[in-house]
Short mmCIF file of C-alpha atoms in Angstrom, two decimals:
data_model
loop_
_atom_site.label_atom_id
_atom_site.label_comp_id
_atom_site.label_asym_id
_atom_site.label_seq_id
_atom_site.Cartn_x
_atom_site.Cartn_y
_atom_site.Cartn_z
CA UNK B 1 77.67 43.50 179.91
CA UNK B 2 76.63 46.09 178.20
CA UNK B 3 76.46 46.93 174.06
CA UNK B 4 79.49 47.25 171.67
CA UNK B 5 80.77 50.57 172.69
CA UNK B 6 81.26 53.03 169.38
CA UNK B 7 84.51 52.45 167.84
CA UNK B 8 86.92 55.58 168.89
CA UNK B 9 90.39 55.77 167.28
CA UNK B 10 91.53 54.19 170.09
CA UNK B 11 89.84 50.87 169.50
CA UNK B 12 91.33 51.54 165.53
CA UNK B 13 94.66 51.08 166.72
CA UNK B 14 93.91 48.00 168.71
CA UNK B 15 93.77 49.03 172.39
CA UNK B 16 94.50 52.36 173.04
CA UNK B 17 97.87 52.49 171.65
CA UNK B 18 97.21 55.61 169.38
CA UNK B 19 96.81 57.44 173.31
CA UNK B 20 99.44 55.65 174.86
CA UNK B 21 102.48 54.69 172.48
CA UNK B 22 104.76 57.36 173.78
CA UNK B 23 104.32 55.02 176.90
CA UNK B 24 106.23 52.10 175.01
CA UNK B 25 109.02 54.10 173.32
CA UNK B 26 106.58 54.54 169.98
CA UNK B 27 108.07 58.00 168.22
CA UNK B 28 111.37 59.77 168.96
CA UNK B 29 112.64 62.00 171.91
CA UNK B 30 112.42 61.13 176.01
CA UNK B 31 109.90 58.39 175.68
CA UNK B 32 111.65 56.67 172.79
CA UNK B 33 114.39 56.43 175.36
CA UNK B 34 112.96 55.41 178.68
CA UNK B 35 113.18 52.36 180.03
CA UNK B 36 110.23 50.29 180.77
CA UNK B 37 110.76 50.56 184.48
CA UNK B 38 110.98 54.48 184.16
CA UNK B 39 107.85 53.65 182.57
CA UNK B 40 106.11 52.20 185.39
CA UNK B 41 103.34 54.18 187.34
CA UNK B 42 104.29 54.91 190.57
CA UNK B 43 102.76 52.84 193.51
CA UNK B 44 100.53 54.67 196.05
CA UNK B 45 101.55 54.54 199.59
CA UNK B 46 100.57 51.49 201.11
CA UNK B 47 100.73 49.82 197.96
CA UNK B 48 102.60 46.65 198.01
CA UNK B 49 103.66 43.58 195.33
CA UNK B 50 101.30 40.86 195.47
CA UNK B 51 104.00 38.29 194.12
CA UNK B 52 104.16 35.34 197.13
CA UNK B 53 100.68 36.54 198.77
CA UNK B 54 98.46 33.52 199.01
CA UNK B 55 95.44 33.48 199.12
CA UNK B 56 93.44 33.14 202.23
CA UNK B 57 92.22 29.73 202.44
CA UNK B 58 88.34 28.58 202.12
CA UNK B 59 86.70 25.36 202.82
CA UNK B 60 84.18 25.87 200.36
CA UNK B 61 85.04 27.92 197.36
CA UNK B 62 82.20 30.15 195.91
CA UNK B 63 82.30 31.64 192.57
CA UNK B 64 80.35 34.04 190.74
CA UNK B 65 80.25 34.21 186.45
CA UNK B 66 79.98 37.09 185.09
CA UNK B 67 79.16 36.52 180.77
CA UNK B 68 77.48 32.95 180.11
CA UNK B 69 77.52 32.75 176.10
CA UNK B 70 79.38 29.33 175.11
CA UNK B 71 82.09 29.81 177.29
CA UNK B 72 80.99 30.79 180.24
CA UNK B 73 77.75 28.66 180.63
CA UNK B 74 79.89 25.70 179.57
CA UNK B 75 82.67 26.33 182.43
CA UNK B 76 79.74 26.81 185.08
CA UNK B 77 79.41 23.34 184.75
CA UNK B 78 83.65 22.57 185.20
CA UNK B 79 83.43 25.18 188.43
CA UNK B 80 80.73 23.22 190.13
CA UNK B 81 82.60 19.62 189.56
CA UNK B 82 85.38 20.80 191.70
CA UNK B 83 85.29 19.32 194.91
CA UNK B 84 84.82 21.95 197.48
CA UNK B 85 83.38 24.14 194.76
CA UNK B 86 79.96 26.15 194.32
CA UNK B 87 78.49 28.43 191.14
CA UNK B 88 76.35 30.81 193.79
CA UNK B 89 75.37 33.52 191.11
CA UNK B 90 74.98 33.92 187.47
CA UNK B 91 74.90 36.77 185.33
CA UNK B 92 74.43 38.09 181.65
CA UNK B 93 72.83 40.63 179.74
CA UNK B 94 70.42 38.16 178.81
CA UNK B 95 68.41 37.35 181.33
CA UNK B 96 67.61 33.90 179.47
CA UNK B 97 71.01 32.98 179.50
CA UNK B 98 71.30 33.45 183.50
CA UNK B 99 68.00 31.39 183.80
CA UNK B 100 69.48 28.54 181.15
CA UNK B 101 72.70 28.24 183.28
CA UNK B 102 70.91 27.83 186.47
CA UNK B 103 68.93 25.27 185.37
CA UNK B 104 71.56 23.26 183.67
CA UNK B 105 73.70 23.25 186.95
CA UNK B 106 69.96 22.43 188.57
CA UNK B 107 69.73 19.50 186.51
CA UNK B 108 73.23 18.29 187.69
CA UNK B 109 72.17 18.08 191.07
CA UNK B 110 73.76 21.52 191.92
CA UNK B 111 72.31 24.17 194.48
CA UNK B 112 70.06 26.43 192.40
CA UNK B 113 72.41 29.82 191.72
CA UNK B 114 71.09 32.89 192.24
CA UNK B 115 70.08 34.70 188.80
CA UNK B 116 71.38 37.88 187.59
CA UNK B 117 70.83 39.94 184.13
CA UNK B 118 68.44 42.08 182.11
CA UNK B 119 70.69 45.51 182.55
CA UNK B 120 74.25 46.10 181.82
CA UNK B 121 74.74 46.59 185.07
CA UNK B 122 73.47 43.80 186.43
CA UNK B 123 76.59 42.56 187.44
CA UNK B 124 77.49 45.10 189.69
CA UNK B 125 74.13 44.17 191.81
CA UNK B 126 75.90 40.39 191.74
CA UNK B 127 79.65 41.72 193.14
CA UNK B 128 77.43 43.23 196.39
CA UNK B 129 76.81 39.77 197.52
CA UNK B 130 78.52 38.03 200.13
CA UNK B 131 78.85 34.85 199.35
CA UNK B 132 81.24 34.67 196.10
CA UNK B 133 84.55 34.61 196.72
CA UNK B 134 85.97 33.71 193.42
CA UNK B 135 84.39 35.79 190.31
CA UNK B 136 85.12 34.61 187.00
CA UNK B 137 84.68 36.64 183.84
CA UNK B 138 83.93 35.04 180.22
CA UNK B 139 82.48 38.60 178.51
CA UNK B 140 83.80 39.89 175.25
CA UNK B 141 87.37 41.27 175.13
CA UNK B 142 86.06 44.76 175.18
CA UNK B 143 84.71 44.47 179.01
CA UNK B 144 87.24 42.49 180.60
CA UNK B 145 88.99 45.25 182.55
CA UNK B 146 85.95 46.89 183.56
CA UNK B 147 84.44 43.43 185.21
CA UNK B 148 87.70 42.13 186.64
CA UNK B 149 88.60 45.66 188.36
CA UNK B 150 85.00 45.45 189.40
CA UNK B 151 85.30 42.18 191.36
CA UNK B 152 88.70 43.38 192.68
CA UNK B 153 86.64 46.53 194.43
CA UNK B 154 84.02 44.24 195.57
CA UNK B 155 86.28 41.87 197.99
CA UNK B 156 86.86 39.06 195.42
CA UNK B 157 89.07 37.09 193.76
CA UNK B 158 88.61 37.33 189.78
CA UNK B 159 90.14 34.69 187.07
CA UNK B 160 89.42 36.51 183.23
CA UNK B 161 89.08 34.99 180.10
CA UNK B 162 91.74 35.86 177.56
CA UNK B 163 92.64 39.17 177.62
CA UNK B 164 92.35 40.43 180.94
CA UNK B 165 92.46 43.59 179.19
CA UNK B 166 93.52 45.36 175.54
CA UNK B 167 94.74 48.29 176.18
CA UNK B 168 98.25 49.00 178.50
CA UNK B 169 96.79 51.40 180.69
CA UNK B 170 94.24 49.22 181.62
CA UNK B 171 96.39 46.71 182.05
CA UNK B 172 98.30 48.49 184.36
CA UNK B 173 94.88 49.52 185.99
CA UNK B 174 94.45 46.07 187.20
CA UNK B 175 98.19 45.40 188.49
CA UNK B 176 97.61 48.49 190.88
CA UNK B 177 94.06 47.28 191.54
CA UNK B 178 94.79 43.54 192.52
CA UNK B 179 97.74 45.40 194.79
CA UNK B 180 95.69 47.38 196.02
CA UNK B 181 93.02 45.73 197.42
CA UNK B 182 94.87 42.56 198.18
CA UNK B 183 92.99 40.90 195.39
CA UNK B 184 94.21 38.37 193.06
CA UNK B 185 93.37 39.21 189.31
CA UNK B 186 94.52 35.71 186.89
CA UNK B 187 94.12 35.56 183.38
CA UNK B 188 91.82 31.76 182.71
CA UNK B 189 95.24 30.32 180.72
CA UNK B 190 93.70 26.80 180.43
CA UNK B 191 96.49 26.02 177.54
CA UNK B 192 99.68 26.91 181.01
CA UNK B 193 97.93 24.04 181.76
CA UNK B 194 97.60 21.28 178.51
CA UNK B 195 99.50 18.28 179.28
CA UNK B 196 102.25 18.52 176.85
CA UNK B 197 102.85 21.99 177.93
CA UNK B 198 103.44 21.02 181.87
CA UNK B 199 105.46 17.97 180.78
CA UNK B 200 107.56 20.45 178.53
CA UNK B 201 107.65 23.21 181.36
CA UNK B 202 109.46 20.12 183.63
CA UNK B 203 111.79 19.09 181.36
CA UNK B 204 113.00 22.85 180.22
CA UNK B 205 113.08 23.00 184.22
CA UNK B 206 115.14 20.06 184.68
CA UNK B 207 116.92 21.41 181.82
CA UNK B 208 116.71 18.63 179.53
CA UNK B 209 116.75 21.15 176.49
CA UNK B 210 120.53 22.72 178.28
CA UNK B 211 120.08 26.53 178.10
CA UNK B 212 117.03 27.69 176.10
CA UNK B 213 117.49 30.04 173.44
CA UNK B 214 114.09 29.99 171.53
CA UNK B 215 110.33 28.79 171.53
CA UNK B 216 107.48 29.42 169.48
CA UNK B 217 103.65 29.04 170.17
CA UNK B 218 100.85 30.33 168.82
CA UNK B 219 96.94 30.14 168.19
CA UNK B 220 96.37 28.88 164.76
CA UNK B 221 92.73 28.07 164.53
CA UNK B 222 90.47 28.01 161.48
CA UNK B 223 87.23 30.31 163.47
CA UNK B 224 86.03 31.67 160.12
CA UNK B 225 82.68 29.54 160.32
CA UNK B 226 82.01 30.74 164.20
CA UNK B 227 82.89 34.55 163.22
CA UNK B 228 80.61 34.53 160.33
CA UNK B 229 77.53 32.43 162.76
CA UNK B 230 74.41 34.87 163.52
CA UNK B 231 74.67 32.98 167.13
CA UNK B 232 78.06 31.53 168.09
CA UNK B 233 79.77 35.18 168.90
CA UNK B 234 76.67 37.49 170.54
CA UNK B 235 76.32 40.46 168.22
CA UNK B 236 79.39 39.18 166.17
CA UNK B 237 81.67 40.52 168.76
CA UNK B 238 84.82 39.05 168.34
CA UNK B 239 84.50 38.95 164.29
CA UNK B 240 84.11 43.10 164.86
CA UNK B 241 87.90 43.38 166.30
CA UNK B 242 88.92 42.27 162.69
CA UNK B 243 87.28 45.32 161.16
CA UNK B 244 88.91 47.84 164.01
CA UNK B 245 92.17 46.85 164.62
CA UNK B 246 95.30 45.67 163.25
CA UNK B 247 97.08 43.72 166.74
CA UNK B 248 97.90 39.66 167.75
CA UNK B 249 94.48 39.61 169.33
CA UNK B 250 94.73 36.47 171.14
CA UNK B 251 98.20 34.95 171.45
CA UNK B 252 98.34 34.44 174.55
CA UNK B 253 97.18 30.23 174.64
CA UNK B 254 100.91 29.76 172.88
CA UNK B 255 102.60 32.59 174.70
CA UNK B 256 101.97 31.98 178.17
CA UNK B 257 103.42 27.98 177.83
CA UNK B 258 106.94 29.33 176.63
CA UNK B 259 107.00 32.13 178.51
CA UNK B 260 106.62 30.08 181.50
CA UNK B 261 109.27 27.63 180.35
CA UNK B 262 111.54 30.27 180.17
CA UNK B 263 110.78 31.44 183.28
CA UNK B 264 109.53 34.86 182.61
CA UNK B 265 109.08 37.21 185.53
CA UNK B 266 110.75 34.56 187.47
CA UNK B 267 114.41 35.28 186.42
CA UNK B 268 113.81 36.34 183.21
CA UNK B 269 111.66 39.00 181.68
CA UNK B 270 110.27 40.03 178.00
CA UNK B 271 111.78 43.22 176.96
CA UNK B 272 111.07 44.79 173.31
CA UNK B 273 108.22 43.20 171.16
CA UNK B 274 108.32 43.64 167.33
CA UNK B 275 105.07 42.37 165.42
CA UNK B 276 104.48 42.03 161.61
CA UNK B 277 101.16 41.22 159.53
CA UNK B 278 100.26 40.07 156.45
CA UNK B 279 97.24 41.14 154.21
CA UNK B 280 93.59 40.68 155.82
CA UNK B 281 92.42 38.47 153.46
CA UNK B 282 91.35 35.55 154.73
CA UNK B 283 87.71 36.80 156.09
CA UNK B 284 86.71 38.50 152.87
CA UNK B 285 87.40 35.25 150.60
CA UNK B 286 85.38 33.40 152.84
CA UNK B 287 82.49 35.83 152.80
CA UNK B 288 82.79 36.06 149.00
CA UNK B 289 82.21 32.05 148.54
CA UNK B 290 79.92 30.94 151.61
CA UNK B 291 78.70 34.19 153.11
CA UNK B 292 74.87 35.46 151.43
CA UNK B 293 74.52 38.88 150.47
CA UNK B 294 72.69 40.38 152.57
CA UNK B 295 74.57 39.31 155.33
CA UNK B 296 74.82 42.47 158.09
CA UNK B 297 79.02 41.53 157.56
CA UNK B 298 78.83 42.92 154.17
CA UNK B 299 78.82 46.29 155.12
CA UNK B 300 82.48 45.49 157.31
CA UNK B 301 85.78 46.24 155.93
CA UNK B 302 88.44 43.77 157.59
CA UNK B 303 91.59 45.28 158.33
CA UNK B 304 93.12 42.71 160.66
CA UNK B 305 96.21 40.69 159.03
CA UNK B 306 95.79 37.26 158.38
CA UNK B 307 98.96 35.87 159.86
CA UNK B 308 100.38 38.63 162.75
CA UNK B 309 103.35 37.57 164.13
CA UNK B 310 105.39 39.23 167.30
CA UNK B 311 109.01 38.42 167.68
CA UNK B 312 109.63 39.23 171.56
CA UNK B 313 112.83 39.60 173.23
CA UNK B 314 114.01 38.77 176.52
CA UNK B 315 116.53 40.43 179.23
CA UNK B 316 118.29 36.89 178.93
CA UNK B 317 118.90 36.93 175.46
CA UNK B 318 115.61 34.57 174.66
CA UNK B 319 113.44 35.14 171.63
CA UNK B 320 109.56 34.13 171.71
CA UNK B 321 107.63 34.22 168.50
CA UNK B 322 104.29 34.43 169.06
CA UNK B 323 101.64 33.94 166.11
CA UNK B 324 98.09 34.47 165.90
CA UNK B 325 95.57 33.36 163.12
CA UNK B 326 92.03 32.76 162.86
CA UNK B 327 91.49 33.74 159.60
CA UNK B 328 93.36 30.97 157.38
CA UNK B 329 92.37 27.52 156.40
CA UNK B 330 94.47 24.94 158.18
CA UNK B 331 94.46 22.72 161.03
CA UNK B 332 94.18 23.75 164.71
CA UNK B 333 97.69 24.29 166.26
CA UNK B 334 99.18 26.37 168.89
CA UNK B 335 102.72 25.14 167.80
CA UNK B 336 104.05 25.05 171.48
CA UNK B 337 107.72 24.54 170.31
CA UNK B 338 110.44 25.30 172.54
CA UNK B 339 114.78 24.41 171.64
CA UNK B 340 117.56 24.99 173.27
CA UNK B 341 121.42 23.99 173.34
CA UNK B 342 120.59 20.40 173.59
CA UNK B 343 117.69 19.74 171.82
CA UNK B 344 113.86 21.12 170.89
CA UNK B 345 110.34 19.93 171.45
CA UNK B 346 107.84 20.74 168.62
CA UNK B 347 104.15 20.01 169.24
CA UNK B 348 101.42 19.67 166.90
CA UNK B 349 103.32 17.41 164.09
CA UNK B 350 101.54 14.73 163.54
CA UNK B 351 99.63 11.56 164.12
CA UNK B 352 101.63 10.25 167.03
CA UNK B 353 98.99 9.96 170.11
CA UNK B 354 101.09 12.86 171.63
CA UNK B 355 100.84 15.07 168.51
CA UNK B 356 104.48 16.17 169.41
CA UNK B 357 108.16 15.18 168.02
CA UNK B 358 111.28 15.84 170.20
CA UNK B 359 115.32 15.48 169.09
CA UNK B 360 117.49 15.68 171.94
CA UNK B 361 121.21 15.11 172.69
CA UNK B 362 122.82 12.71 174.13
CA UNK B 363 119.29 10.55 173.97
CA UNK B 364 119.42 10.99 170.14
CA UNK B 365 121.67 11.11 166.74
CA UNK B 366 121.30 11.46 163.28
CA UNK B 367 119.42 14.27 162.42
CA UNK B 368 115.90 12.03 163.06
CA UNK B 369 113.06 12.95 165.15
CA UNK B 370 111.81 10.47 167.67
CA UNK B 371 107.60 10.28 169.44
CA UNK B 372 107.49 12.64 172.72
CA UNK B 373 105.68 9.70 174.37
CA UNK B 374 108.03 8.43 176.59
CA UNK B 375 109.29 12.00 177.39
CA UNK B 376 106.11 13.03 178.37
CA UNK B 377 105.27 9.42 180.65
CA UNK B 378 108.57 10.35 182.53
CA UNK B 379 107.92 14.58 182.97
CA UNK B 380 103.96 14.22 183.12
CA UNK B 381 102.69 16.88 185.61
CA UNK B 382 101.54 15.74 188.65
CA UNK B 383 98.28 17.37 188.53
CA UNK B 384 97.61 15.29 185.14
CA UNK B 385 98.47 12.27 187.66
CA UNK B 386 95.78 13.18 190.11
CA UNK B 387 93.06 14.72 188.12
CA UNK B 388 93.67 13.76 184.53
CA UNK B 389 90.85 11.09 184.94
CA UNK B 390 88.27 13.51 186.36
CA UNK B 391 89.67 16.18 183.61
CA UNK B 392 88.60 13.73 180.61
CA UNK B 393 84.89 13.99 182.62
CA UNK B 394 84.49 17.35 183.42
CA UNK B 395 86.45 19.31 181.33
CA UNK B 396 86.92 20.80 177.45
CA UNK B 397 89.59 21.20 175.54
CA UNK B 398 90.88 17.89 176.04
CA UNK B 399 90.53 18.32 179.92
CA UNK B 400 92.77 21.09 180.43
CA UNK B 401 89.65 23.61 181.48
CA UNK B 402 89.05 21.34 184.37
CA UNK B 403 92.48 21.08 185.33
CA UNK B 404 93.11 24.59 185.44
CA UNK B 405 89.69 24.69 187.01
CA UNK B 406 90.46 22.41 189.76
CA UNK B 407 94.26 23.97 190.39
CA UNK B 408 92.50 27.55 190.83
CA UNK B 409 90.05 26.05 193.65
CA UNK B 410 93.11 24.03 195.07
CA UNK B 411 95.08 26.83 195.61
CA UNK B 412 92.09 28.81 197.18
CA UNK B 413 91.02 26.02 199.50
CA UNK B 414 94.70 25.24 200.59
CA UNK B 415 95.62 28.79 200.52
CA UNK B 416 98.67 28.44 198.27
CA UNK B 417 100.09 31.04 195.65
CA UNK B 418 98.68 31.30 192.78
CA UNK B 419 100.47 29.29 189.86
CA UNK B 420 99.62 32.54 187.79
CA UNK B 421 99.15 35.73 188.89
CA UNK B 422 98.10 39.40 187.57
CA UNK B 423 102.03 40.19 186.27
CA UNK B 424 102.15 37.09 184.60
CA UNK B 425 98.63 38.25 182.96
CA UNK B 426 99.37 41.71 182.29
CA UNK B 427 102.64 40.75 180.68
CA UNK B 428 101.15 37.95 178.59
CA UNK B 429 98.23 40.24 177.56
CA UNK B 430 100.51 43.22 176.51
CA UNK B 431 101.08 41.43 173.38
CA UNK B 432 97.81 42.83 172.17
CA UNK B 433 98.48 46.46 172.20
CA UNK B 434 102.36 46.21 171.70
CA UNK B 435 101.81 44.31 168.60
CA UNK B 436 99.07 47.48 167.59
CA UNK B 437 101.82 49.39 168.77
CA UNK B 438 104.90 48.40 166.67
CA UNK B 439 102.63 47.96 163.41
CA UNK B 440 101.52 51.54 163.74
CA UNK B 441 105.55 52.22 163.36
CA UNK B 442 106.51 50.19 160.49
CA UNK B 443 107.46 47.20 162.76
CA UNK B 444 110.24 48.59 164.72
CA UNK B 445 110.35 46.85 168.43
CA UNK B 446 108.31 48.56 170.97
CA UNK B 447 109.55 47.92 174.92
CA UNK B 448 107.60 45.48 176.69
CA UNK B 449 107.04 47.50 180.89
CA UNK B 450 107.79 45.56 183.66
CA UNK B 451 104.76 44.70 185.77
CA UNK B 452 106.76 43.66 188.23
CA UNK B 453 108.45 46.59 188.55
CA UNK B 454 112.20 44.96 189.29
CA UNK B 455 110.64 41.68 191.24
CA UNK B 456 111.15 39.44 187.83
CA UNK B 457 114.92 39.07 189.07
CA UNK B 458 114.10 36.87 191.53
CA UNK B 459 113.50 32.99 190.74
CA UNK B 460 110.03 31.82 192.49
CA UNK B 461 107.33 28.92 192.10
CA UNK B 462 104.43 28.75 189.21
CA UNK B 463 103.39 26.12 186.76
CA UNK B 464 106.18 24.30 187.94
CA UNK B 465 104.20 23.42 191.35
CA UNK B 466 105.23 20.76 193.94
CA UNK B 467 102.25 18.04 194.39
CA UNK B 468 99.39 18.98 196.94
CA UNK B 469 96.42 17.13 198.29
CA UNK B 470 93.22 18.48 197.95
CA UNK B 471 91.49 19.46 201.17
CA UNK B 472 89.10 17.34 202.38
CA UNK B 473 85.19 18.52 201.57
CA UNK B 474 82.93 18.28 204.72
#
């Protein structure tokens, strides 16, 4: 909530790593050596896992926002469609912004939310109340730890826009903090739950692809207009982590599918990450040709690669590429491509209503590529069964917010397990700093720490959820 802090050399290297690379076997000697669970802090006493803890159940779930630029105002609206769902508080910087929100969700015949902003501490005034159970975060990158370990301290359940945090100290921060206090701490993965990717997490389940070997997913997405917009990104936030550090910055929305297909930290873990770039190019050029002159951006020097790419490893044998451009001209795609021994999915191909292809044996011969469409009638998730109508309604991003949305209060109002929880997050999100990490060496692989610390051995529940009812409101 507060300004762009200075950039320190930390921030250069893309989240911390310049401080904390011995910590991922960057350099020679012991730490080159250790193993990521050597690497792991030590729990406190007391401290226990909070993989299988459900959550205590409420009849009415509560939730707090903390950040309302575009995203957050716009999933205020999502939160209070839910059934058995209220937006109590609101809070920003901007004190507008709080006011705006509250009167949108006014005008939708929701309760009036209490108004918070002004300071850039104004949150912390909104985590003493007592009636928000659920806080979710939508601030820049840069203050995601701070606010989610915040509503940890405070009592309350937090959900965190993409990353949950940059930096792997931080992200171990919030592990022992959700732990800790009981907490849960899960990163807002709206993509875990996009149709195609649930109907490809049940067939890889059902193993319809025989044993996986490979997937790929990204986020390719054209956002050079938005980064270069006076108003889309407050104080040109997000364009300003192109001119400081050279990571993946945000691959999580085509990591987090395969890695759950694959069953990581379920049976399977990531284990070394390797990351290359190319040149930053792609946000000069476009400031050259559409960009005037005495735009504030000319004074910025982008140093981000176009195209950064991390090849991860798993302790099965897997390999995830993960890519990440904004930068480029070219279609949206998050690639969400996943093969095996029998057969691969690849989404995003073309004008089929699915956007996806799919070769398989024994279903298919000759080398030729047949629609998804039936695949995905026959594996379709059941929560795009029950709330794919009201998803269409209610929700962006083709109705995946809303599902995701709805599944969070679900869980809370049933008291289930989360589908994702803060070691899925924290490994998902260490792609930022590991891919700083192994660029700062030349690309050599960089080990990936275990969250879990040992528990990813053991098969258990996520995505892959058996169907539930929704508690009855009232």
């Amino acid at each position: 909530m507060s300004e762009l802090p200075s950039v320190s050399r930390r921030l250069l290297l893309g989240g911390a790593v310049a401080s904390g690379a011995l910590a991922v076997g960057v350099g020679g000697g012991p730490a080159h050596a250790a193993t990521a669970a050597e690497q792991a802090p030590r729990r406190r006493p007391g401290q226990k896992s909070m993989i299988g803890v459900p959550f205590d159940p409420h009849s009415t779930v509560r939730v707090g926002i903390i950040g309302l630029g575009n995203r957050g105002s716009g999933m205020s609206l999502g939160w209070a469609a839910v059934p058995g769902c209220t937006v109590t508080a609101v809070c920003d910087i901007r004190a507008d912004r709080a006011k705006r929100t509250a009167d949108r969700l006014v005008s939708r015949g929701e309760p009036r939310p209490a108004e918070y902003g002004g300071t850039a501490d104004a949150y912390t005034r909104m985590l003493r109340r007592d009636d928000i159970d659920l806080v979710y975060i939508a601030t820049p990158w840069e203050f995601h730890h701070e606010h989610g370990k915040a509503a940890l301290l405070s009592g309350k359940h937090a959900v965190v826009e993409l990353p949950v945090a940059t930096e792997l100290r931080h992200l171990w921060d919030l592990v022992d903090t959700s732990e800790r206090t009981r907490r849960h701490l899960l990163l807002a993965e709206n993509c875990s739950y996009g149709r195609n990717e649930l109907a490809m997490l049940k067939m890889a389940h059902d193993g319809l692809f025989g044993e996986i070997t490979n997937g790929h997913g990204g986020y390719q997405h054209d956002l050079r207009e938005l980064l270069f917009s006076d108003t889309y990104y407050t104080d040109s936030w997000r364009r300003l982590w192109h001119t400081r550090s050279t990571a993946s910055l945000y691959p999580m929305h085509g990591l987090a599918p395969i890695a759950a297909a694959m069953d990581i930290n379920r049976g399977d873990r990531m284990t070394t990450l390797a990351a290359t770039a190319t040149a930053p190019k792609g946000l000069a050029d476009y400031r050259a040709r559409f960009v005037p002159r005495d735009h504030p951006s000319w004074k910025e020097t982008y140093v981000n690669g176009d195209l950064v790419t991390c090849l991860i490893e798993t302790d099965q044998g897997r390999v995830i590429r993960a890519e990440h451009d904004v930068s480029s001209p070219r279609p949206y795609s998050r690639i969400n491509s996943l093969a095996g021994s029998r057969g691969i999915l690849e989404d995003y191909t073309g004008p089929a209503p699915t956007g996806a292809r799919i070769y398989l044996e024994p279903d298919h011969s000759g080398h030729s590529w047949r629609d998804f469409g039936a695949y995905r009638k026959d594996f379709d998730h059941w929560l795009w069964l029950k709330v794919g109508d009201d998803a269409a309604n209610n929700g962006g991003h083709g109705g995946m917010d809303y599902v995701m949305q709805w599944r969070t209060v679900q869980s809370i109002r049933a008291g289930l397990v989360p589908d994702i929880d803060v070691y899925d997050s924290a490994a998902w999100c260490s792609a930022v700093p590991l891919s700083a990490a192994s660029l700062a060496r030349g690309g050599r692989p960089v080990e990936v720490p275990d969250f879990t610390r040992g528990a990813w051995r053991k098969p258990r529940a996520g995505l892959d959820s058996e169907p539930v009812d929704m508690p009855p409101v009232g």
